[in-house]
CSV table of C-alpha atoms and ligand atoms in Angstrom, one decimal:
chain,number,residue,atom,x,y,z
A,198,UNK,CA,-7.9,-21.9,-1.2
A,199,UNK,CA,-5.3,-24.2,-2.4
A,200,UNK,CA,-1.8,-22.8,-1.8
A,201,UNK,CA,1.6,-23.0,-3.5
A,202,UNK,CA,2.7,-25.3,-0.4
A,203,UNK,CA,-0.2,-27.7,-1.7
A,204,UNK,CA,1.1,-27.4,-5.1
A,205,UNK,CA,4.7,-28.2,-4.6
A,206,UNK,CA,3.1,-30.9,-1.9
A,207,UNK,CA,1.4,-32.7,-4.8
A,208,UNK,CA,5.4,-32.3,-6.7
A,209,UNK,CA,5.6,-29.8,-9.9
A,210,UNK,CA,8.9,-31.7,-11.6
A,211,UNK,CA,8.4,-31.3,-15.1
A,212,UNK,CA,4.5,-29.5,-14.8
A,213,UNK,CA,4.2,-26.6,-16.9
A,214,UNK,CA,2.8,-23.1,-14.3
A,215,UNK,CA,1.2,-20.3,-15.0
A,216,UNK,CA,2.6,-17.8,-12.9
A,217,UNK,CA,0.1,-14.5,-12.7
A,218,UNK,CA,3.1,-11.8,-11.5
A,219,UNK,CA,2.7,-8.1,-10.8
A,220,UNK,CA,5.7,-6.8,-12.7
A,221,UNK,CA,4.1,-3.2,-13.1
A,222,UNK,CA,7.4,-1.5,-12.5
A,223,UNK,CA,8.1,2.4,-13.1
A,224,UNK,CA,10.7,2.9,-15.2
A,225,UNK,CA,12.8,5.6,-16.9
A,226,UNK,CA,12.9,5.1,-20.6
A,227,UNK,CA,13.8,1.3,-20.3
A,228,UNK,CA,15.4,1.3,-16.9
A,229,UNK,CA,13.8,0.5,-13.9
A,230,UNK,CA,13.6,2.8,-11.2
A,231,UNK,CA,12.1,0.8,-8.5
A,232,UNK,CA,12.7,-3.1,-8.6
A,233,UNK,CA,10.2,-4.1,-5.5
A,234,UNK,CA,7.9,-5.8,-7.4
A,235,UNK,CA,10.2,-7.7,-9.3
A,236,UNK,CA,12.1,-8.8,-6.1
A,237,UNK,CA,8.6,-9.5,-4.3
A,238,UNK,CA,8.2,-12.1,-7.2
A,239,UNK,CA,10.7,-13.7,-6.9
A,240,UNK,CA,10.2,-16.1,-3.7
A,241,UNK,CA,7.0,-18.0,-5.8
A,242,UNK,CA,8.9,-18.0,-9.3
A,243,UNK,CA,12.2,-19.7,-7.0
A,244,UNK,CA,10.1,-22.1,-5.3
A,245,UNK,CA,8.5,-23.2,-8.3
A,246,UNK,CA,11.6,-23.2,-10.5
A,247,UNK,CA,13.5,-24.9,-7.6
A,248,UNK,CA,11.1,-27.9,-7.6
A,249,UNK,CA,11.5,-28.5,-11.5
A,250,UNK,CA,8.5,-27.1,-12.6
A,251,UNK,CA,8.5,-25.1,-15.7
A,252,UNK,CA,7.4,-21.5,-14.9
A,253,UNK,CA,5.3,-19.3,-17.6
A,254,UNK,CA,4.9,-15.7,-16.1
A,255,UNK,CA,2.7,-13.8,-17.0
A,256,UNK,CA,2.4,-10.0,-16.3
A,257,UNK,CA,1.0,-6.4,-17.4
A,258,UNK,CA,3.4,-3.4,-16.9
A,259,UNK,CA,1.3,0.2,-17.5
A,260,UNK,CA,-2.0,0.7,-19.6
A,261,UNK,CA,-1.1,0.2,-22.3
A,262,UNK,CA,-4.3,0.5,-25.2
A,263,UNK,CA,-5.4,-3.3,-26.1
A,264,UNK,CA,-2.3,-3.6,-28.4
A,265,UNK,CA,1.2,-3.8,-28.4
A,266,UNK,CA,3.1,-0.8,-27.7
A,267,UNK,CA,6.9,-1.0,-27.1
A,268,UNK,CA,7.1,1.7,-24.2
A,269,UNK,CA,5.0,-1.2,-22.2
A,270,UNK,CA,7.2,-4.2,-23.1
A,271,UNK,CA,8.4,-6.1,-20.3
A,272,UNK,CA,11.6,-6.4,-21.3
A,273,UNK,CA,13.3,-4.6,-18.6
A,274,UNK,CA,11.3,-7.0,-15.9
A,275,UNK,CA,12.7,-9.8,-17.7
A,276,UNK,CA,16.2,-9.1,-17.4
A,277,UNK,CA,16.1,-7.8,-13.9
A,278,UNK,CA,13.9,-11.2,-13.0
A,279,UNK,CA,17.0,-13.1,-14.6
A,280,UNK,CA,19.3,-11.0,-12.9
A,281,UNK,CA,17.9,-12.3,-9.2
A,282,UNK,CA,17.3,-15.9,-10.3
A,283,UNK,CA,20.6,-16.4,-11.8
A,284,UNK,CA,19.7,-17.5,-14.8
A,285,UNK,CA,18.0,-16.1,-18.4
A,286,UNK,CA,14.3,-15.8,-18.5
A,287,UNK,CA,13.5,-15.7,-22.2
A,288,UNK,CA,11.0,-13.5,-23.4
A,289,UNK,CA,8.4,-14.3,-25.6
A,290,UNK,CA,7.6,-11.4,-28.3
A,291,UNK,CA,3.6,-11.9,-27.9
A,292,UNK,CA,1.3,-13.7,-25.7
A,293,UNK,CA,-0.4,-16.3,-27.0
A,294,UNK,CA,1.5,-16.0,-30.2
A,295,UNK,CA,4.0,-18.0,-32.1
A,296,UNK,CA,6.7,-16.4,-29.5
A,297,UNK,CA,5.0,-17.8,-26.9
A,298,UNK,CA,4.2,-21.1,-28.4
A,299,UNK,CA,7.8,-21.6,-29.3
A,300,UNK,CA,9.6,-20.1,-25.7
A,301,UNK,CA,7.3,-22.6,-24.1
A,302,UNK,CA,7.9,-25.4,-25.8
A,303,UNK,CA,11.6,-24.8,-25.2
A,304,UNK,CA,11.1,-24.5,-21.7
A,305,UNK,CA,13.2,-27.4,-19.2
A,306,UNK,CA,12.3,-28.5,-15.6
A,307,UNK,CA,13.5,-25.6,-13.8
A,308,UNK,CA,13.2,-23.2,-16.6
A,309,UNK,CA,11.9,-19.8,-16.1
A,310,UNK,CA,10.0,-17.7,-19.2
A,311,UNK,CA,8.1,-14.7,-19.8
A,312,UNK,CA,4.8,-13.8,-22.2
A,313,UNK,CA,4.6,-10.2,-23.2
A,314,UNK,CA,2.8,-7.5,-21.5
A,315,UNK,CA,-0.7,-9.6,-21.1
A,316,UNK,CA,-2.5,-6.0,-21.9
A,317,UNK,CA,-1.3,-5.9,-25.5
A,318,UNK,CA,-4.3,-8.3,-25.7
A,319,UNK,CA,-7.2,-6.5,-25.4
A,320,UNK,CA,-9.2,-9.5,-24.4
A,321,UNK,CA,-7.3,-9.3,-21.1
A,322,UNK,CA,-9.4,-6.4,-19.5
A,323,UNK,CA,-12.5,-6.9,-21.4
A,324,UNK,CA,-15.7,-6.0,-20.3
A,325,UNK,CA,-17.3,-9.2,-22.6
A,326,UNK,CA,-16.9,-12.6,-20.5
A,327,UNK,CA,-16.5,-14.5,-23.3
A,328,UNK,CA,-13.7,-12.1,-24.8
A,329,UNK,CA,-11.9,-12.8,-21.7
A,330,UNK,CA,-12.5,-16.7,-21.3
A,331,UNK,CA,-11.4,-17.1,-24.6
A,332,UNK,CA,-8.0,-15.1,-24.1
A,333,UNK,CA,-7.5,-17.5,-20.6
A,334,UNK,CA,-8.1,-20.7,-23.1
A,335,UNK,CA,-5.0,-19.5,-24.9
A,336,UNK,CA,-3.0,-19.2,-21.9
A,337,UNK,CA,-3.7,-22.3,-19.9
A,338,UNK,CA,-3.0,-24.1,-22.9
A,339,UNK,CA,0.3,-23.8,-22.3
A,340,UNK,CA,0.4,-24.8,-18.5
A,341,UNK,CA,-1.0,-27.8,-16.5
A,342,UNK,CA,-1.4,-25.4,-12.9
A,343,UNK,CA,-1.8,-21.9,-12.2
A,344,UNK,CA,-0.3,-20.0,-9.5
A,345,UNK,CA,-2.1,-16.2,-8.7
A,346,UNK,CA,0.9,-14.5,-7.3
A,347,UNK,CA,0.6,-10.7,-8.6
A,348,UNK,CA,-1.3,-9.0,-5.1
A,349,UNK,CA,-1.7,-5.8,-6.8
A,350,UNK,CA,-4.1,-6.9,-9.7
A,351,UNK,CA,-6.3,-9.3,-7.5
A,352,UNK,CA,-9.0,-6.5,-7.2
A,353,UNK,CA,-9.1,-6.7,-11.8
A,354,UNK,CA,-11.3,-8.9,-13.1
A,355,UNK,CA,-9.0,-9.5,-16.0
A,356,UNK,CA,-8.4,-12.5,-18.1
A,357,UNK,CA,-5.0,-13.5,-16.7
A,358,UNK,CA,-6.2,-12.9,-12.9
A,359,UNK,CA,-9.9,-14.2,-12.6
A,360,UNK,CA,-10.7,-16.6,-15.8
A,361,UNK,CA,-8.0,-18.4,-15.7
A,362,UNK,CA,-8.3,-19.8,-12.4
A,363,UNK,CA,-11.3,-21.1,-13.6
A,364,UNK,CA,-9.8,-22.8,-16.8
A,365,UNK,CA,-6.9,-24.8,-14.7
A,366,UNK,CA,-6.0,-26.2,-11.0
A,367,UNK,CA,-5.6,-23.1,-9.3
A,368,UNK,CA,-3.4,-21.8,-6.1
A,369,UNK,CA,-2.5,-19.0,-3.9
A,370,UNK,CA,1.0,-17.7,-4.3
A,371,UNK,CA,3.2,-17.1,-1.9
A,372,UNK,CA,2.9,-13.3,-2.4
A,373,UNK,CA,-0.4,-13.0,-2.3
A,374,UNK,CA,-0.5,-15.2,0.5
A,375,UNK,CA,1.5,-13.0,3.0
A,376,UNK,CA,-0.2,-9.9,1.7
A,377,UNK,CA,-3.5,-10.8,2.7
A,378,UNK,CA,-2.3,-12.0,6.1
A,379,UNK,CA,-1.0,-8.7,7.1
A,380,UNK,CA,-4.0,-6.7,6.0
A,381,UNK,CA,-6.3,-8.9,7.8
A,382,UNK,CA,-4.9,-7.0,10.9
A,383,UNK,CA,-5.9,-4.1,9.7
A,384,UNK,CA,-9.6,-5.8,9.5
A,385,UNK,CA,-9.9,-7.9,12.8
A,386,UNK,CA,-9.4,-6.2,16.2
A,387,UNK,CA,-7.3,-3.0,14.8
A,388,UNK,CA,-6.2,-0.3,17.1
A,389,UNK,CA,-7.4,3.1,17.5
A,390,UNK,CA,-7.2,5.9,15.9
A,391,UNK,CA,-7.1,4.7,12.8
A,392,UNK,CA,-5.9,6.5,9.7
A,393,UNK,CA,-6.2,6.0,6.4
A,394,UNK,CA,-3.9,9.1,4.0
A,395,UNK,CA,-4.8,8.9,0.2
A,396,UNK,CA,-3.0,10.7,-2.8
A,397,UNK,CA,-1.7,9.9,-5.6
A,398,UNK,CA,-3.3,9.9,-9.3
A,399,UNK,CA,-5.3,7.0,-9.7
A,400,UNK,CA,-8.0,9.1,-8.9
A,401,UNK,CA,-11.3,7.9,-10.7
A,402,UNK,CA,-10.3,4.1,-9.6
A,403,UNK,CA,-10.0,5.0,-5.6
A,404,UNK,CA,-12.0,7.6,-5.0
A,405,UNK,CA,-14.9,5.1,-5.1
A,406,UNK,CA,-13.0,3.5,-1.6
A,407,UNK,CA,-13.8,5.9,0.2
A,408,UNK,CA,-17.7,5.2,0.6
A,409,UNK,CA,-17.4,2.4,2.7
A,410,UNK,CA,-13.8,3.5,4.6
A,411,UNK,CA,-15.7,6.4,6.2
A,412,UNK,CA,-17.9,3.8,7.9
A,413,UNK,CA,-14.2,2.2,9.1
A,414,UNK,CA,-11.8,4.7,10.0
A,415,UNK,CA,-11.2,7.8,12.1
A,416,UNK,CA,-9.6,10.2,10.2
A,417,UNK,CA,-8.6,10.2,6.3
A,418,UNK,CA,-6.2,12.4,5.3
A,419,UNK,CA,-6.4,13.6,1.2
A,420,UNK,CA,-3.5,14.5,-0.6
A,421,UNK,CA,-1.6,14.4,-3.8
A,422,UNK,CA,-3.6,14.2,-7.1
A,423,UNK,CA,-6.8,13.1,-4.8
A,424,UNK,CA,-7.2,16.7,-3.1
A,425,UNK,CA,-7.9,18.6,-6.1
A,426,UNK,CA,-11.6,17.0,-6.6
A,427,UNK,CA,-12.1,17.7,-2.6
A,428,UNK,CA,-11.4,21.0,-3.1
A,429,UNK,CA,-13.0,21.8,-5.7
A,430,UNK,CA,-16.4,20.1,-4.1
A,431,UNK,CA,-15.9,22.6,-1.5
A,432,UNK,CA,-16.1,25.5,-3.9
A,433,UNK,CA,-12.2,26.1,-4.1
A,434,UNK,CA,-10.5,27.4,-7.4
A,435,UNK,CA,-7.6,24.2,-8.0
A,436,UNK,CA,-6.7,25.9,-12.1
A,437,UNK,CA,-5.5,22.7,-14.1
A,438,UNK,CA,-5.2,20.0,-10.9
A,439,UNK,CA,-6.2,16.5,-11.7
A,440,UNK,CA,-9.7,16.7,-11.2
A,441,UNK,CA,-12.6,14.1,-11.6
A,442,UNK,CA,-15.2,16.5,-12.5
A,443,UNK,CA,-17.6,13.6,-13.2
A,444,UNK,CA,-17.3,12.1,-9.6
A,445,UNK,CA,-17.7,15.8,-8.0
A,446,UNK,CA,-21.1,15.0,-6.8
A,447,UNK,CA,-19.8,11.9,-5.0
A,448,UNK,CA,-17.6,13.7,-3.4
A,449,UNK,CA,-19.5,16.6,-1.9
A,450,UNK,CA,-21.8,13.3,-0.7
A,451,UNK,CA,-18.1,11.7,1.4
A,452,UNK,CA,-17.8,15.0,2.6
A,453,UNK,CA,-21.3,15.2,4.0
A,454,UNK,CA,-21.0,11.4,5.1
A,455,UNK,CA,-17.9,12.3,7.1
A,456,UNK,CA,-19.2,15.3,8.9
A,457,UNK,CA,-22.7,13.2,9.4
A,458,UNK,CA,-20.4,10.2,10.8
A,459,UNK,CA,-18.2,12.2,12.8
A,460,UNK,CA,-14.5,11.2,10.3
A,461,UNK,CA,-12.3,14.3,10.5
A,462,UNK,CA,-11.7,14.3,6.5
A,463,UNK,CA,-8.1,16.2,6.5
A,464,UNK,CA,-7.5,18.3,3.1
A,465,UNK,CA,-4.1,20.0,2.2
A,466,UNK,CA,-4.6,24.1,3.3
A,467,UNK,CA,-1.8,25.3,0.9
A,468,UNK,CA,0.0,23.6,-2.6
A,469,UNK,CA,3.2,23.9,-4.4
A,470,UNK,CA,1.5,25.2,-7.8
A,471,UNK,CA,3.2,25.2,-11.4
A,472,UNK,CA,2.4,26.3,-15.1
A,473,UNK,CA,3.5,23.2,-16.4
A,474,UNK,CA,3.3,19.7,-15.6
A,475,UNK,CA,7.1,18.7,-14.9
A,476,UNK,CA,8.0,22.5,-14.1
A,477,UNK,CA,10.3,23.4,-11.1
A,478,UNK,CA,9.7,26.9,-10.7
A,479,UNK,CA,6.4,26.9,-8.5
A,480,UNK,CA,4.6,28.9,-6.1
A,481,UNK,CA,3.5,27.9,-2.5
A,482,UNK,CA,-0.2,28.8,-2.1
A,483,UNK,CA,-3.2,28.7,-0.1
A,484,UNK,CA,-5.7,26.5,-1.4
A,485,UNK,CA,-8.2,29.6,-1.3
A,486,UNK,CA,-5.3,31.1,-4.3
A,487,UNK,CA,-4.9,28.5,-6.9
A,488,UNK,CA,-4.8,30.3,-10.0
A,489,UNK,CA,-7.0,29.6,-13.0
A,490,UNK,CA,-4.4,28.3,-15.3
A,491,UNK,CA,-1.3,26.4,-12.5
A,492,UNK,CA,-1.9,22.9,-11.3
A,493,UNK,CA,-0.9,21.6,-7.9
A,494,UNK,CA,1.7,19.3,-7.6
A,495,UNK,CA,3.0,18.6,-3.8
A,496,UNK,CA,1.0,20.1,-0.6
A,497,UNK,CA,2.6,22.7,0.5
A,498,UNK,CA,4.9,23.4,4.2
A,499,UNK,CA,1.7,23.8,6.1
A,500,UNK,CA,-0.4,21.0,5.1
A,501,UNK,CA,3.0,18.7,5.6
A,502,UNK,CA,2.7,19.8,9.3
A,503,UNK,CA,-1.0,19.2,9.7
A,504,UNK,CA,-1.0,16.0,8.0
A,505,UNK,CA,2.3,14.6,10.4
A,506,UNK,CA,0.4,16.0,13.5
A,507,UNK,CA,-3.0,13.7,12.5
A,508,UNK,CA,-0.6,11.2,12.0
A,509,UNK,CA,1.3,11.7,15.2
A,510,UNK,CA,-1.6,10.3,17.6
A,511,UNK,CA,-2.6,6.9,15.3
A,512,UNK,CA,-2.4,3.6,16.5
A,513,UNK,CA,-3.0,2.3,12.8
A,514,UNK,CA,-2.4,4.0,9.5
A,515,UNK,CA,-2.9,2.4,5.7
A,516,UNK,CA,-1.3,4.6,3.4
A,517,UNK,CA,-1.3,4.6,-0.1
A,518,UNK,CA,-0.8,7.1,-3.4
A,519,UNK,CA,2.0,9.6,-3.0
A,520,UNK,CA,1.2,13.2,-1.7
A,521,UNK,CA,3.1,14.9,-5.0
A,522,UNK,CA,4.5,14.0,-7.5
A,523,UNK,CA,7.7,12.9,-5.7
A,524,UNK,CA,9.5,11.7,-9.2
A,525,UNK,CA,10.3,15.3,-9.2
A,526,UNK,CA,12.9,16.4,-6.3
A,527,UNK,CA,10.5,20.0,-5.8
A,528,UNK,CA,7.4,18.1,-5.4
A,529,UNK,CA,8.6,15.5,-3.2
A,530,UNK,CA,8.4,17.3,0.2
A,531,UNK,CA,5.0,16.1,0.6
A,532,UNK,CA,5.3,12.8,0.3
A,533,UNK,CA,8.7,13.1,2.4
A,534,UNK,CA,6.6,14.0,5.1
A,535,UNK,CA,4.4,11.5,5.7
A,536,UNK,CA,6.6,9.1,5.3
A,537,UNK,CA,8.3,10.3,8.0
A,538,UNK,CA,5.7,10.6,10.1
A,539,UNK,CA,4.9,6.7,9.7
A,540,UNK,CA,8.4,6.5,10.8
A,541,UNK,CA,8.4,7.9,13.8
A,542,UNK,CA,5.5,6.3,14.8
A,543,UNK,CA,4.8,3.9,16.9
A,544,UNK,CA,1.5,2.9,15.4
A,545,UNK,CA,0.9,-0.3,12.9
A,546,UNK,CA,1.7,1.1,9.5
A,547,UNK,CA,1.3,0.2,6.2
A,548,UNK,CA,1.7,1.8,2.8
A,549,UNK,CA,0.7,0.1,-0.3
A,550,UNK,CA,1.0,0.9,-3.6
A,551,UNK,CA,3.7,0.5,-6.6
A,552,UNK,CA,4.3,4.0,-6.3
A,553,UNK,CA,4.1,5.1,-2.6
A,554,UNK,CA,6.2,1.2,-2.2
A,555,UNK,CA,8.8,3.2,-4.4
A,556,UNK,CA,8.7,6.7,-3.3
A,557,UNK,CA,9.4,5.4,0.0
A,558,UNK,CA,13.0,3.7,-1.2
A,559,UNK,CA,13.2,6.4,-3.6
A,560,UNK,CA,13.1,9.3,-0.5
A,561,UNK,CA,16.3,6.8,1.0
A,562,UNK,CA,13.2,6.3,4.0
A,563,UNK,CA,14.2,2.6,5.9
A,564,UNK,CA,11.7,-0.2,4.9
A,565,UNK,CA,12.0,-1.2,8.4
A,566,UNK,CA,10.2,1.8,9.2
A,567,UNK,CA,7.0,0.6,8.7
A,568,UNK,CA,5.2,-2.5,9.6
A,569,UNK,CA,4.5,-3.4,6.0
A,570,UNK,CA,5.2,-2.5,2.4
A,571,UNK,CA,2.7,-4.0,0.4
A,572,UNK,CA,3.1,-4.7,-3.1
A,573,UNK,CA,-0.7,-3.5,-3.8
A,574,UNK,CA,-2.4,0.0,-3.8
A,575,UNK,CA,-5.8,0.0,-5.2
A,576,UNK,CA,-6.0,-4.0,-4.3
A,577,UNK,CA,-5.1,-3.6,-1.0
A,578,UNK,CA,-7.8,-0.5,-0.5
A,579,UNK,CA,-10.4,-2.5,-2.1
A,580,UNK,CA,-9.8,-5.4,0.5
A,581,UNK,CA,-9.8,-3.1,3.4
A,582,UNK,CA,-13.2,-1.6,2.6
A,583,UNK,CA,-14.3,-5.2,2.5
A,584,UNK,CA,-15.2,-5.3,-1.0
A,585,UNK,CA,-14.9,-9.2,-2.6
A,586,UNK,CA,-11.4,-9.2,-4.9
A,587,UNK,CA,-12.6,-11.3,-7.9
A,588,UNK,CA,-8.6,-12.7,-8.3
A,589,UNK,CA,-9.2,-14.0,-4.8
A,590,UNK,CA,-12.8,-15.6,-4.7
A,591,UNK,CA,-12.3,-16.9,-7.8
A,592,UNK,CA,-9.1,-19.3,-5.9
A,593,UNK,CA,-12.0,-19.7,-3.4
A,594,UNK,CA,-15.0,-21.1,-5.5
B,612,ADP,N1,-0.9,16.4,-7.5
B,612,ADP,C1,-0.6,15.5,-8.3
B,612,ADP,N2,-0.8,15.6,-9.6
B,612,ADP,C2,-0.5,14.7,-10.5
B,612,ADP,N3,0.1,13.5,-10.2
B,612,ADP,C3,0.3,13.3,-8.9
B,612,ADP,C4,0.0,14.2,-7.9
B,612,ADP,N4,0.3,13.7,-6.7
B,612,ADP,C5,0.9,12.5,-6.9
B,612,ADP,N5,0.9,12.2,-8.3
B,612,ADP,C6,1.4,11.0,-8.9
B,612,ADP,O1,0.7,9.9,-8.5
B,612,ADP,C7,1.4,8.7,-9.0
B,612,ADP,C8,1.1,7.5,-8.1
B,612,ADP,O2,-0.3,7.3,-8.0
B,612,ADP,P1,-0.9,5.9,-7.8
B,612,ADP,O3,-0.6,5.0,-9.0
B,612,ADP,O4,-2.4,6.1,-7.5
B,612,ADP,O5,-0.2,5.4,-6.5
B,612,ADP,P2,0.3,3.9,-6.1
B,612,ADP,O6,1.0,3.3,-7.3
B,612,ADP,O7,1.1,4.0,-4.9
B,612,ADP,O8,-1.0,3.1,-5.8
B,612,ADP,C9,2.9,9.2,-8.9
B,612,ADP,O9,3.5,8.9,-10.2
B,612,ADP,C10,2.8,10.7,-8.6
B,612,ADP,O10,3.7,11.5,-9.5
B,613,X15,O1,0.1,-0.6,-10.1
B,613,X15,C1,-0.9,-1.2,-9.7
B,613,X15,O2,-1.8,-0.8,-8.8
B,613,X15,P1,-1.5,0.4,-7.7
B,613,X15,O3,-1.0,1.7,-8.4
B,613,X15,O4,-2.9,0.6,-7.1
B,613,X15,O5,-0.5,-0.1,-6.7
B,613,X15,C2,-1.2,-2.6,-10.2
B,613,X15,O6,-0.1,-3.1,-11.1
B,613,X15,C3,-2.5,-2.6,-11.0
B,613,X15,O7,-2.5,-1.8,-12.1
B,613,X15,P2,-3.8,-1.1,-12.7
B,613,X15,O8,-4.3,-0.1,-11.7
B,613,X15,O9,-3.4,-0.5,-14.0
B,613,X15,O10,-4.8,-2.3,-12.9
């Protein structure tokens, strides 16, 4: 792979770069309420910017449906990226647009500027190659090198990750760089026990991990919005819980695999459960007693203990998707706890993830707690059950 050293080797004065960010902040209304990923961008963009190059970034914030929708604009990464860099990035109102055209072509050596929220296109997570190619024509016409710098979408096959790295000179960000040199420890000669905790709500994308991490680690603990469908494959009652229903049969198969394989699979034994999404009067029950019509939303006092003491012995633990849904004070306790327990530890920890990154600053937890933050949740699971991240072999070919 060629690297951002190689690119700022060859000298960028003047070259217009396409800077593929992750900039997928969580915010409240328009305000940010976790900056991490904009601050873990920022290193490349300097570099860059520093060198005279003039930097196009380029990033998605949410899901948004193929189309613009103004609760996804990245208006509130922009001014937070201008705030660190000292200077105004400009934001273009579309992508490939007339916005763009025109912010572009005002752009001076040294000059930073965003596109748009690269999802408002739908070409950009297309299923159709060509929809997608044609989208990464439109935006390497407007640079003469690409850098890939946003870890936690390398594991998307998406227009502005994978095809266009094939539609200019291509490098390596910094970002990306030192992410994948960390996790490579958690690849090559790793200590044991080795755990690997799972929550959060991206449940349909990360449940399919877990095939080939049971053939890797020791224990796996499963938590937060992940739980629901384990319980529920082992006959349990979890009311209005996230659940994959569809992916129920996998699941009874992991379960099966880990027993067969000898992986102590660790579930939550009791839940804070609510009537209402966003609720804070709850109940703490037993996962045997999840009523029909309440949906969990933290584990509960005992299952914080069990998971800390199956934490307590490991000599390297990946975390990543929040235990509750910590956003809300009552349903925070969960992830609280493990979070703590990678504290304490003496083990190699890492938690990944824009949301477990953020619930860990969020819970006032010191960063220096842990070996590594990653930037990446789903992309850095992916990697560690060895499957091939398209935004990275594509720098490779
Ligand atoms: N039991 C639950 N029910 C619904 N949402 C949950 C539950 N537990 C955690 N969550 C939510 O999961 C979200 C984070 O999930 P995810 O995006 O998978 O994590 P990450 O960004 O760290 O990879 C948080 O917003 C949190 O509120
Ligand atoms: O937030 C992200 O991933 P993560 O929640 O797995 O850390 C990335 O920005 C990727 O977003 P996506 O899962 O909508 O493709």
């Amino acid at each position: 792979m060629k690297t951002l050293s190689d690119l700022l080797a060859e000298g960028v004065a003047g070259r217009r770069v396409l800077v593929r960010a992750d900039l997928n902040v969580p915010l409240d209304g328009d305000k940010i309420t976790d900056d991490g990923r904009v601050r873990a961008s920022v290193p490349t963009i300097k570099a860059l910017a520093d060198a005279g190059a003039r930097v196009i970034v380029t990033a998605h914030l949410g899901r948004p449906k193929g189309e613009p929708d103004p609760k996804f604009s990245l208006a509130p990464a922009a001014a937070r990226l201008g705030e660190l860099l000292g200077t105004e990035v400009p934001l273009a109102s579309d992508l490939v647009g007339p916005s763009a055209t025109s912010v572009v072509g005002a752009l001076t050596d040294g000059g930073v500027v965003m596109l748009e929220n690269v999802r408002f296109d739908a070409r950009e997570t297309s299923k159709v190659d060509a929809e997608r190619a044609e989208l990464a024509d439109e935006l390497a016409s407007f640079a003469d090198a690409f850098v890939s710098d946003g870890f936690g979408v390398v594991h998307r096959k998406q227009a502005s990750v994978y095809d266009v790295a094939q539609k200019l000179p291509a490098y390596v960000g910094g970002l990306v760089e030192a992410e994948l040199g960390v996790l490579k420890k958690l690849t090559d000669d790793l200590e044991r026990p080795y755990v690997v905790a799972l929550g959060g709500s991206k449940v349909s994308d990360k449940l399919g991990v877990i095939a080939n991490l049971l053939s890797k680690v020791d224990r796996l603990l499963i938590g937060g919005g992940m739980a629901y469908t384990f319980l529920k494959a082992q006959g349990h009652e979890v009311g209005t819980s996230l659940l994959q229903e569809d992916q129920l049969d996998q699941v009874k198969g992991f379960l099966a695999e880990a027993e067969k394989r000898g992986v102590e699979l660790v579930l939550p034994v009791d839940v804070l459960v609510t009537a209402e999404f966003g609720n804070v009067e709850h109940d703490v029950v037993a996962i045997s007693d999840i009523p029909a019509d309440k949906m969990g939303l933290d584990i509960g006092p005992k299952s914080r203990e069990l998971f800390a003491s199956k934490l307590a012995d490991a000599k390297t633990v990946f975390w990543n998707g929040p235990m509750g849904v910590f956003e809300i004070e009552t349903y925070a306790g969960g992830t609280r706890a493990v979070a703590e327990a990678l504290v304490k530890s003496e083990a190699f920890t890492v938690v990944g993830g824009g949301d477990s990154a953020a619930a860990v600053r969020a819970l006032g937890l010191p960063e220096d707690g842990f070996s590594h933050i990653s930037t990446g949740g789903g992309a850095s699971l992916e990697y560690l059950e060895g499957k091939e991240l398209p935004g990275i072999s594509v720098l490779e070919s």
